[in-house]
Short mmCIF file of C-alpha atoms in Angstrom, two decimals:
data_model
loop_
_atom_site.label_atom_id
_atom_site.label_comp_id
_atom_site.label_asym_id
_atom_site.label_seq_id
_atom_site.Cartn_x
_atom_site.Cartn_y
_atom_site.Cartn_z
CA VAL A 585 -2.98 4.13 5.68
CA ASN A 586 -6.66 3.35 6.75
CA ALA A 587 -9.94 3.40 5.00
CA PHE A 588 -13.13 4.36 5.25
CA ALA A 589 -16.62 3.69 2.96
CA SER A 590 -17.87 6.15 0.75
CA ILE A 591 -14.59 7.74 -0.43
CA GLY A 592 -13.27 4.86 -1.89
CA LEU A 593 -11.86 6.92 -5.01
CA TYR A 594 -9.60 9.32 -2.59
CA HIS A 595 -7.89 6.49 -0.94
CA ALA A 596 -7.19 4.95 -4.38
CA SER A 597 -5.26 8.43 -5.46
CA LYS A 598 -3.99 7.93 -2.24
CA TRP A 599 -2.69 4.72 -1.98
CA ALA A 600 -0.82 5.55 -5.47
CA LEU A 601 0.56 7.82 -4.06
CA GLU A 602 1.89 6.41 -1.41
CA ALA A 603 3.46 2.65 -3.98
CA PHE A 604 5.17 6.02 -6.34
CA SER A 605 6.51 7.43 -3.74
CA GLN A 606 7.94 4.15 -2.03
CA SER A 607 9.21 3.45 -5.61
CA LEU A 608 10.77 6.50 -6.52
CA SER A 609 12.29 6.28 -3.36
CA GLN A 610 14.28 3.09 -3.88
CA GLU A 611 15.09 4.19 -7.78
CA VAL A 612 16.60 7.56 -6.80
CA GLY A 613 18.68 6.19 -3.08
CA GLN A 614 21.17 5.32 -4.69
CA PHE A 615 22.00 8.81 -6.01
CA GLY A 616 21.14 9.87 -2.02
CA ILE A 617 17.94 11.32 -3.30
CA HIS A 618 15.61 10.95 -0.03
CA VAL A 619 11.58 11.10 -1.06
CA THR A 620 9.15 12.38 0.96
CA LEU A 621 5.67 11.94 0.99
CA VAL A 622 3.16 14.58 3.01
CA GLU A 623 0.17 12.99 4.11
CA PRO A 624 -0.86 15.77 6.52
CA GLY A 625 -4.49 14.57 7.03
CA GLY A 626 -8.02 17.01 7.22
CA PHE A 627 -7.58 20.41 8.06
CA SER A 628 -10.26 22.70 8.53
CA THR A 629 -10.99 23.88 4.49
CA ASP A 630 -14.35 23.57 2.40
CA TRP A 631 -12.99 19.72 1.22
CA ALA A 632 -15.91 18.59 2.04
CA GLY A 633 -18.17 21.31 2.74
CA PRO A 634 -20.27 23.64 0.89
CA SER A 635 -18.10 23.71 -2.51
CA ALA A 636 -18.48 20.17 -2.73
CA LYS A 637 -19.95 19.13 -5.80
CA VAL A 638 -22.28 16.02 -4.62
CA SER A 639 -25.05 13.43 -6.05
CA LYS A 640 -28.41 12.93 -4.30
CA PRO A 641 -28.15 10.89 -1.78
CA MET A 642 -29.12 7.46 -1.32
CA GLU A 643 -31.05 6.74 1.64
CA VAL A 644 -29.31 3.00 1.70
CA TYR A 645 -26.61 5.04 2.80
CA GLU A 646 -27.04 6.96 4.88
CA PRO A 647 -25.83 4.54 7.71
CA VAL A 648 -22.52 5.17 6.78
CA ARG A 649 -23.23 9.07 5.39
CA ALA A 650 -24.39 9.28 9.27
CA ALA A 651 -20.97 7.30 10.64
CA MET A 652 -18.70 9.06 8.56
CA ALA A 653 -20.50 12.68 9.59
CA GLU A 654 -19.44 11.12 13.32
CA ARG A 655 -16.22 10.23 12.88
CA ARG A 656 -15.55 13.89 11.66
CA SER A 657 -17.63 15.12 14.17
CA ARG A 658 -14.49 13.64 15.67
CA SER A 659 -11.91 15.02 14.83
CA VAL A 660 -9.81 17.96 15.18
CA ALA A 661 -8.90 19.96 11.93
CA GLY A 662 -5.28 21.11 10.93
CA ASP A 663 -4.31 24.61 10.63
CA PRO A 664 -3.59 25.13 6.59
CA GLN A 665 -1.54 27.94 7.24
CA ALA A 666 1.07 26.19 10.13
CA THR A 667 1.37 23.30 7.33
CA GLY A 668 3.75 24.62 5.11
CA PRO A 669 6.81 25.71 7.58
CA ALA A 670 5.99 22.14 9.10
CA MET A 671 6.35 20.06 5.48
CA SER A 672 9.26 22.54 4.83
CA ARG A 673 11.20 21.32 8.62
CA THR A 674 9.72 17.96 7.78
CA ALA A 675 11.70 17.64 4.20
CA GLY A 676 15.21 18.75 5.47
CA SER A 677 15.45 16.62 8.49
CA GLU A 678 17.43 13.15 8.52
CA ASN A 679 14.07 11.19 10.74
CA ARG A 680 11.46 12.59 7.74
CA SER A 681 8.21 9.82 8.64
CA GLY A 682 5.68 10.00 11.61
CA ALA A 683 3.68 7.45 9.40
CA TYR A 684 5.84 4.77 11.27
CA PHE A 685 3.41 4.25 14.45
CA TRP A 686 0.23 4.55 12.11
CA VAL A 687 1.74 1.63 9.11
CA ARG A 688 2.34 -0.39 12.56
CA GLU A 689 -1.04 -0.21 13.50
CA HIS A 690 -2.59 -0.27 9.96
CA ARG A 691 -0.78 -3.62 10.02
CA LYS A 692 -2.19 -5.48 12.35
CA HIS A 693 -5.57 -5.58 11.02
CA ARG A 694 -4.49 -6.44 7.84
CA GLU A 695 -2.15 -9.33 8.15
CA PRO A 696 -3.85 -11.87 11.15
CA PRO A 697 -6.14 -12.90 7.72
CA PHE A 698 -4.05 -14.30 6.28
CA ALA A 699 -1.90 -16.00 8.98
CA GLY A 700 -0.92 -19.55 9.03
CA ARG A 701 -1.81 -19.06 5.33
CA PRO A 702 1.67 -19.00 3.32
CA HIS A 703 -0.29 -20.83 0.12
CA LEU A 704 -3.42 -18.26 -0.09
CA ASN A 705 -0.31 -15.44 0.31
CA ILE A 706 2.07 -16.57 -2.78
CA SER A 707 1.07 -16.13 -6.37
CA MET A 708 4.67 -17.17 -7.86
CA PRO A 709 7.30 -20.07 -6.53
CA GLN A 710 9.52 -19.24 -4.35
CA ARG A 711 13.18 -19.93 -5.31
#
């Protein structure tokens, strides 16, 4: 739901899975099949650690890198061992979505720039 500087490719792939999951959900819902997309957040793994292959840092990006490091230092990483059972419980639950709060928060920031300008939002004539 959120995007951060310097990891655009990560976000693009994540959002592609969100769109695919929404589409799949609409296609198979008529058969009583539910789709659950799990986006658990960061874990205490080596995702961006020493095993990562990185390019030579460019000085101009230092403020972006520093901001990302500061944000990461304030976050609490999840336990990868606890995720499997939690995912299983969630997938089998009638009330699957835990993202509702974050989606609403994200929309608060996306919608105001377009408010009152429907001519910019509608690319096709409405019937």
